[in-house]
Amino acid sequence: NSSIDVDQRLIEEDILVTQAHVSALEKLKVISKNETKKIYQGLNGILNDYQKGKIKFSKKNEDIHMNVEYFLHQRIGDIALKIHTGRSRNDQVATDIRLYVRNEIINVHENIVVLQKTLIKLAEKYSKSIIPGFTHLQVAQPVTFGFIMMAWFFMLERDKSRFIDSYKRVNISPLGAGALSGSSHKLDREYVAKLLDFDGITSNSLDSVSDRDFIIEFISNSSLLMSHLSRFSEEIIIWASTMYNFVDLDDKVCTGSSIMPQKKNPDVLELIRGKTGTVYGQLMNILTIMKAQPFAYNRDNQEDKPALFNCVDTVMISVQAMNICLENLKLNEKVAKFSAKKGYSTATDFADYLVKKEIPFRDAHEIVGKVVAHAVSKKQDLDELSIEDFKSVSSVIEEDIFDFLNIEGSVRSKKTSGGTSYEEVNKQIEKAKNIIKEYEKN
Ligand code: ARG
């Protein structure tokens, strides 16, 4: 039954919750003012000793709740026997974890912001650097590196908003729900909620002690965040491969091979990608823990904590590690730009050129297809063809075609809002900076 090895992590939350509960008991005159003071002091002393590493938990006392009560009894004597009046470990543990998850939402949010700031820096540094944009991992159209960094920024922005949205469902107090049906001591639940900085109280005691939806939500939001980090990792790993060589990773996020002296392996990114599996696993874990539980509390719920803590640790270190990888990322601008020209990446711009000469897009598409086939047979890029090559396929094509075939022109022309033109990416960077500014104000 013992869970102390895992749930000792909740000691601070548990002490805060007990102190608030004791204040409610004092309000009811179940505990005197003087006793309340002694309990507060005793609990603070336990926390202090814990922080100094002087506390030795015992498995005999099962979990964090009973260990704390035991230590308190040792310190202040029989007054400690009163603290559990009108309370059950069921509402106690539910309250402890809500406090814990609430803090971790803020924590993960802060870590994401650090990563987003790094993305803004990279976007600014490489706002004019051209790199191939892919579809199906085939060169599609030229884009800027800044454009891609901003794409990641806004992906992370959604992650942040999901965590923040869940906060309102986490930050309500179940304390006072008792074992399942409430308490005959008329505890002032609103008062307790206020002491613990909750935004309100839960509405039904049965639901309060059995609800772990907020943990499922946290791990689910974490899973989506990890999915994004994993995709970034994968993309950078591809970019850093010998064949692509678009980016250089710092030595500190790579390792060599024990046998091949020339190797520089992107281990940290691979670990982030791998750890995504750990977090997905915990999502399946918590969903399965909850799926067949009748009301209300069942001991199955004790298994929520290994799932939650493992998810928290994995997500935090992954976001931080991704930040380190990006902080030291260098774009090989020449290689990236050279590759952006490959694969006839300005073929769409060519078709758009023909549309401007009043050729319907479908026909333009066909003409471009023919020219590309011609270029392929000559083993040349589009801008290496002669004007005669173009004219042999369509007479409307003039010398000005060459302005449309260069990749800078292509990037410049993508002026729709959200597009990859320099001005549009600058707008995205401004928007991103404002988001961060707003956040830092609050
Ligand atoms: N250690 C338990 C948990 O983590 C605390 C609640 C135990 N409650 C009970 N009725 N057995 O869930």
mmCIF file with all atom_site columns, C-alpha atoms in Angstrom, residues 205-329:
data_model
loop_
_atom_site.group_PDB
_atom_site.id
_atom_site.type_symbol
_atom_site.label_atom_id
_atom_site.label_alt_id
_atom_site.label_comp_id
_atom_site.label_asym_id
_atom_site.label_entity_id
_atom_site.label_seq_id
_atom_site.pdbx_PDB_ins_code
_atom_site.Cartn_x
_atom_site.Cartn_y
_atom_site.Cartn_z
_atom_site.occupancy
_atom_site.B_iso_or_equiv
_atom_site.pdbx_formal_charge
_atom_site.auth_seq_id
_atom_site.auth_comp_id
_atom_site.auth_asym_id
_atom_site.auth_atom_id
_atom_site.pdbx_PDB_model_num
ATOM 1   C CA . SER A 1 205 ? -18.387 15.833 -3.093  1.00 0.00 ? 205 SER A CA 1
ATOM 2   C CA . LEU A 1 206 ? -18.672 12.471 -4.831  1.00 0.00 ? 206 LEU A CA 1
ATOM 3   C CA . ASP A 1 207 ? -17.275 13.917 -8.032  1.00 0.00 ? 207 ASP A CA 1
ATOM 4   C CA . SER A 1 208 ? -14.636 15.899 -6.091  1.00 0.00 ? 208 SER A CA 1
ATOM 5   C CA . VAL A 1 209 ? -12.867 12.904 -4.601  1.00 0.00 ? 209 VAL A CA 1
ATOM 6   C CA . SER A 1 210 ? -12.963 10.751 -7.698  1.00 0.00 ? 210 SER A CA 1
ATOM 7   C CA . ASP A 1 211 ? -12.153 13.321 -10.376 1.00 0.00 ? 211 ASP A CA 1
ATOM 8   C CA . ARG A 1 212 ? -8.755  12.982 -11.995 1.00 0.00 ? 212 ARG A CA 1
ATOM 9   C CA . ASP A 1 213 ? -9.769  14.554 -15.314 1.00 0.00 ? 213 ASP A CA 1
ATOM 10  C CA . PHE A 1 214 ? -7.379  17.414 -14.678 1.00 0.00 ? 214 PHE A CA 1
ATOM 11  C CA . ILE A 1 215 ? -4.459  14.960 -14.597 1.00 0.00 ? 215 ILE A CA 1
ATOM 12  C CA . ILE A 1 216 ? -5.616  13.377 -17.826 1.00 0.00 ? 216 ILE A CA 1
ATOM 13  C CA . GLU A 1 217 ? -5.826  16.853 -19.322 1.00 0.00 ? 217 GLU A CA 1
ATOM 14  C CA . PHE A 1 218 ? -2.356  17.775 -18.141 1.00 0.00 ? 218 PHE A CA 1
ATOM 15  C CA . ILE A 1 219 ? -0.813  14.624 -19.575 1.00 0.00 ? 219 ILE A CA 1
ATOM 16  C CA . SER A 1 220 ? -2.833  14.988 -22.751 1.00 0.00 ? 220 SER A CA 1
ATOM 17  C CA . ASN A 1 221 ? -1.677  18.578 -23.222 1.00 0.00 ? 221 ASN A CA 1
ATOM 18  C CA . SER A 1 222 ? 1.844   17.401 -22.488 1.00 0.00 ? 222 SER A CA 1
ATOM 19  C CA . SER A 1 223 ? 1.499   14.681 -25.118 1.00 0.00 ? 223 SER A CA 1
ATOM 20  C CA . LEU A 1 224 ? 0.598   17.184 -27.777 1.00 0.00 ? 224 LEU A CA 1
ATOM 21  C CA . LEU A 1 225 ? 3.461   19.416 -26.703 1.00 0.00 ? 225 LEU A CA 1
ATOM 22  C CA . MET A 1 226 ? 5.829   16.428 -26.899 1.00 0.00 ? 226 MET A CA 1
ATOM 23  C CA . SER A 1 227 ? 4.472   15.582 -30.329 1.00 0.00 ? 227 SER A CA 1
ATOM 24  C CA . HIS A 1 228 ? 5.492   19.068 -31.438 1.00 0.00 ? 228 HIS A CA 1
ATOM 25  C CA . LEU A 1 229 ? 8.933   18.810 -29.846 1.00 0.00 ? 229 LEU A CA 1
ATOM 26  C CA . SER A 1 230 ? 9.371   15.439 -31.493 1.00 0.00 ? 230 SER A CA 1
ATOM 27  C CA . ARG A 1 231 ? 8.510   16.879 -34.887 1.00 0.00 ? 231 ARG A CA 1
ATOM 28  C CA . PHE A 1 232 ? 10.973  19.747 -34.390 1.00 0.00 ? 232 PHE A CA 1
ATOM 29  C CA . SER A 1 233 ? 13.589  17.204 -33.352 1.00 0.00 ? 233 SER A CA 1
ATOM 30  C CA . GLU A 1 234 ? 12.980  15.069 -36.382 1.00 0.00 ? 234 GLU A CA 1
ATOM 31  C CA . GLU A 1 235 ? 13.213  18.053 -38.699 1.00 0.00 ? 235 GLU A CA 1
ATOM 32  C CA . ILE A 1 236 ? 16.467  19.274 -37.189 1.00 0.00 ? 236 ILE A CA 1
ATOM 33  C CA . ILE A 1 237 ? 17.912  15.760 -37.246 1.00 0.00 ? 237 ILE A CA 1
ATOM 34  C CA . ILE A 1 238 ? 17.182  15.607 -40.970 1.00 0.00 ? 238 ILE A CA 1
ATOM 35  C CA . TRP A 1 239 ? 18.659  19.070 -41.512 1.00 0.00 ? 239 TRP A CA 1
ATOM 36  C CA . ALA A 1 240 ? 21.782  18.102 -39.593 1.00 0.00 ? 240 ALA A CA 1
ATOM 37  C CA . SER A 1 241 ? 22.343  14.853 -41.480 1.00 0.00 ? 241 SER A CA 1
ATOM 38  C CA . THR A 1 242 ? 25.429  14.638 -43.674 1.00 0.00 ? 242 THR A CA 1
ATOM 39  C CA . MET A 1 243 ? 23.361  14.605 -46.874 1.00 0.00 ? 243 MET A CA 1
ATOM 40  C CA . TYR A 1 244 ? 21.367  17.742 -46.050 1.00 0.00 ? 244 TYR A CA 1
ATOM 41  C CA . ASN A 1 245 ? 23.926  19.663 -44.015 1.00 0.00 ? 245 ASN A CA 1
ATOM 42  C CA . PHE A 1 246 ? 21.555  22.621 -43.573 1.00 0.00 ? 246 PHE A CA 1
ATOM 43  C CA . VAL A 1 247 ? 22.444  23.166 -39.920 1.00 0.00 ? 247 VAL A CA 1
ATOM 44  C CA . ASP A 1 248 ? 25.226  22.597 -37.430 1.00 0.00 ? 248 ASP A CA 1
ATOM 45  C CA . LEU A 1 249 ? 24.442  21.463 -33.936 1.00 0.00 ? 249 LEU A CA 1
ATOM 46  C CA . ASP A 1 250 ? 26.576  22.454 -31.008 1.00 0.00 ? 250 ASP A CA 1
ATOM 47  C CA . ASP A 1 251 ? 28.923  19.770 -29.694 1.00 0.00 ? 251 ASP A CA 1
ATOM 48  C CA . LYS A 1 252 ? 27.261  19.967 -26.322 1.00 0.00 ? 252 LYS A CA 1
ATOM 49  C CA . VAL A 1 253 ? 24.043  18.451 -27.665 1.00 0.00 ? 253 VAL A CA 1
ATOM 50  C CA . CYS A 1 254 ? 25.807  15.760 -29.678 1.00 0.00 ? 254 CYS A CA 1
ATOM 51  C CA . THR A 1 255 ? 27.930  12.746 -28.915 1.00 0.00 ? 255 THR A CA 1
ATOM 52  C CA . GLY A 1 256 ? 30.501  10.855 -30.863 1.00 0.00 ? 256 GLY A CA 1
ATOM 53  C CA . SER A 1 257 ? 30.367  7.201  -31.635 1.00 0.00 ? 257 SER A CA 1
ATOM 54  C CA . SER A 1 258 ? 32.347  4.761  -29.537 1.00 0.00 ? 258 SER A CA 1
ATOM 55  C CA . ILE A 1 259 ? 33.719  3.177  -32.699 1.00 0.00 ? 259 ILE A CA 1
ATOM 56  C CA . MET A 1 260 ? 33.411  5.714  -35.532 1.00 0.00 ? 260 MET A CA 1
ATOM 57  C CA . PRO A 1 261 ? 35.629  8.695  -34.701 1.00 0.00 ? 261 PRO A CA 1
ATOM 58  C CA . GLN A 1 262 ? 34.112  10.958 -37.360 1.00 0.00 ? 262 GLN A CA 1
ATOM 59  C CA . LYS A 1 263 ? 30.549  10.777 -36.017 1.00 0.00 ? 263 LYS A CA 1
ATOM 60  C CA . LYS A 1 264 ? 28.594  13.624 -34.485 1.00 0.00 ? 264 LYS A CA 1
ATOM 61  C CA . ASN A 1 265 ? 25.251  12.252 -33.417 1.00 0.00 ? 265 ASN A CA 1
ATOM 62  C CA . PRO A 1 266 ? 22.233  14.409 -32.521 1.00 0.00 ? 266 PRO A CA 1
ATOM 63  C CA . ASP A 1 267 ? 21.524  12.452 -29.338 1.00 0.00 ? 267 ASP A CA 1
ATOM 64  C CA . VAL A 1 268 ? 19.694  15.133 -27.402 1.00 0.00 ? 268 VAL A CA 1
ATOM 65  C CA . LEU A 1 269 ? 17.171  15.615 -30.184 1.00 0.00 ? 269 LEU A CA 1
ATOM 66  C CA . GLU A 1 270 ? 16.795  11.879 -30.517 1.00 0.00 ? 270 GLU A CA 1
ATOM 67  C CA . LEU A 1 271 ? 16.160  11.652 -26.789 1.00 0.00 ? 271 LEU A CA 1
ATOM 68  C CA . ILE A 1 272 ? 13.439  14.279 -26.979 1.00 0.00 ? 272 ILE A CA 1
ATOM 69  C CA . ARG A 1 273 ? 11.884  12.324 -29.831 1.00 0.00 ? 273 ARG A CA 1
ATOM 70  C CA . GLY A 1 274 ? 12.201  9.120  -27.824 1.00 0.00 ? 274 GLY A CA 1
ATOM 71  C CA . LYS A 1 275 ? 10.826  10.617 -24.622 1.00 0.00 ? 275 LYS A CA 1
ATOM 72  C CA . THR A 1 276 ? 7.664   11.506 -26.496 1.00 0.00 ? 276 THR A CA 1
ATOM 73  C CA . GLY A 1 277 ? 6.873   7.817  -26.198 1.00 0.00 ? 277 GLY A CA 1
ATOM 74  C CA . THR A 1 278 ? 7.276   8.036  -22.422 1.00 0.00 ? 278 THR A CA 1
ATOM 75  C CA . VAL A 1 279 ? 4.698   10.809 -22.168 1.00 0.00 ? 279 VAL A CA 1
ATOM 76  C CA . TYR A 1 280 ? 2.257   9.131  -24.571 1.00 0.00 ? 280 TYR A CA 1
ATOM 77  C CA . GLY A 1 281 ? 2.675   6.023  -22.428 1.00 0.00 ? 281 GLY A CA 1
ATOM 78  C CA . GLN A 1 282 ? 1.682   7.951  -19.314 1.00 0.00 ? 282 GLN A CA 1
ATOM 79  C CA . LEU A 1 283 ? -1.417  9.235  -21.106 1.00 0.00 ? 283 LEU A CA 1
ATOM 80  C CA . MET A 1 284 ? -2.475  5.669  -21.816 1.00 0.00 ? 284 MET A CA 1
ATOM 81  C CA . ASN A 1 285 ? -1.530  4.823  -18.234 1.00 0.00 ? 285 ASN A CA 1
ATOM 82  C CA . ILE A 1 286 ? -3.761  7.444  -16.600 1.00 0.00 ? 286 ILE A CA 1
ATOM 83  C CA . LEU A 1 287 ? -6.655  6.858  -19.016 1.00 0.00 ? 287 LEU A CA 1
ATOM 84  C CA . THR A 1 288 ? -6.556  3.165  -18.182 1.00 0.00 ? 288 THR A CA 1
ATOM 85  C CA . ILE A 1 289 ? -6.261  3.788  -14.433 1.00 0.00 ? 289 ILE A CA 1
ATOM 86  C CA . MET A 1 290 ? -9.494  5.760  -14.575 1.00 0.00 ? 290 MET A CA 1
ATOM 87  C CA . LYS A 1 291 ? -11.541 3.843  -17.092 1.00 0.00 ? 291 LYS A CA 1
ATOM 88  C CA . ALA A 1 292 ? -13.448 1.358  -14.936 1.00 0.00 ? 292 ALA A CA 1
ATOM 89  C CA . GLN A 1 293 ? -13.574 2.990  -11.541 1.00 0.00 ? 293 GLN A CA 1
ATOM 90  C CA . PRO A 1 294 ? -16.956 3.119  -9.866  1.00 0.00 ? 294 PRO A CA 1
ATOM 91  C CA . PHE A 1 295 ? -17.610 6.159  -7.671  1.00 0.00 ? 295 PHE A CA 1
ATOM 92  C CA . ALA A 1 296 ? -15.878 7.393  -5.636  1.00 0.00 ? 296 ALA A CA 1
ATOM 93  C CA . TYR A 1 297 ? -12.293 7.081  -4.438  1.00 0.00 ? 297 TYR A CA 1
ATOM 94  C CA . ASN A 1 298 ? -10.547 3.790  -5.180  1.00 0.00 ? 298 ASN A CA 1
ATOM 95  C CA . ARG A 1 299 ? -6.978  2.924  -4.417  1.00 0.00 ? 299 ARG A CA 1
ATOM 96  C CA . ASP A 1 300 ? -6.325  2.737  -8.150  1.00 0.00 ? 300 ASP A CA 1
ATOM 97  C CA . ASN A 1 301 ? -6.086  6.502  -7.897  1.00 0.00 ? 301 ASN A CA 1
ATOM 98  C CA . GLN A 1 302 ? -2.821  6.262  -6.027  1.00 0.00 ? 302 GLN A CA 1
ATOM 99  C CA . GLU A 1 303 ? -1.254  5.245  -9.335  1.00 0.00 ? 303 GLU A CA 1
ATOM 100 C CA . ASP A 1 304 ? -2.042  8.659  -10.787 1.00 0.00 ? 304 ASP A CA 1
ATOM 101 C CA . LYS A 1 305 ? 1.056   10.106 -9.175  1.00 0.00 ? 305 LYS A CA 1
ATOM 102 C CA . PRO A 1 306 ? 3.793   8.020  -10.822 1.00 0.00 ? 306 PRO A CA 1
ATOM 103 C CA . ALA A 1 307 ? 2.112   8.801  -14.159 1.00 0.00 ? 307 ALA A CA 1
ATOM 104 C CA . LEU A 1 308 ? 1.837   12.503 -13.457 1.00 0.00 ? 308 LEU A CA 1
ATOM 105 C CA . PHE A 1 309 ? 5.299   12.987 -11.964 1.00 0.00 ? 309 PHE A CA 1
ATOM 106 C CA . ASN A 1 310 ? 6.997   11.074 -14.733 1.00 0.00 ? 310 ASN A CA 1
ATOM 107 C CA . CYS A 1 311 ? 5.142   13.146 -17.306 1.00 0.00 ? 311 CYS A CA 1
ATOM 108 C CA . VAL A 1 312 ? 6.089   16.406 -15.577 1.00 0.00 ? 312 VAL A CA 1
ATOM 109 C CA . ASP A 1 313 ? 9.778   15.492 -15.344 1.00 0.00 ? 313 ASP A CA 1
ATOM 110 C CA . THR A 1 314 ? 9.947   14.315 -18.931 1.00 0.00 ? 314 THR A CA 1
ATOM 111 C CA . VAL A 1 315 ? 8.169   17.307 -20.399 1.00 0.00 ? 315 VAL A CA 1
ATOM 112 C CA . MET A 1 316 ? 10.166  19.895 -18.460 1.00 0.00 ? 316 MET A CA 1
ATOM 113 C CA . ILE A 1 317 ? 13.530  18.460 -19.346 1.00 0.00 ? 317 ILE A CA 1
ATOM 114 C CA . SER A 1 318 ? 12.498  18.028 -22.973 1.00 0.00 ? 318 SER A CA 1
ATOM 115 C CA . VAL A 1 319 ? 11.420  21.654 -23.383 1.00 0.00 ? 319 VAL A CA 1
ATOM 116 C CA . GLN A 1 320 ? 14.623  22.819 -21.709 1.00 0.00 ? 320 GLN A CA 1
ATOM 117 C CA . ALA A 1 321 ? 16.782  20.513 -23.802 1.00 0.00 ? 321 ALA A CA 1
ATOM 118 C CA . MET A 1 322 ? 15.111  21.690 -26.998 1.00 0.00 ? 322 MET A CA 1
ATOM 119 C CA . ASN A 1 323 ? 15.922  25.240 -25.987 1.00 0.00 ? 323 ASN A CA 1
ATOM 120 C CA . ILE A 1 324 ? 19.606  24.377 -25.552 1.00 0.00 ? 324 ILE A CA 1
ATOM 121 C CA . CYS A 1 325 ? 19.649  22.711 -28.979 1.00 0.00 ? 325 CYS A CA 1
ATOM 122 C CA . LEU A 1 326 ? 18.114  25.763 -30.631 1.00 0.00 ? 326 LEU A CA 1
ATOM 123 C CA . GLU A 1 327 ? 20.161  28.354 -28.760 1.00 0.00 ? 327 GLU A CA 1
ATOM 124 C CA . ASN A 1 328 ? 23.267  26.935 -30.371 1.00 0.00 ? 328 ASN A CA 1
ATOM 125 C CA . LEU A 1 329 ? 21.894  26.028 -33.771 1.00 0.00 ? 329 LEU A CA 1
#
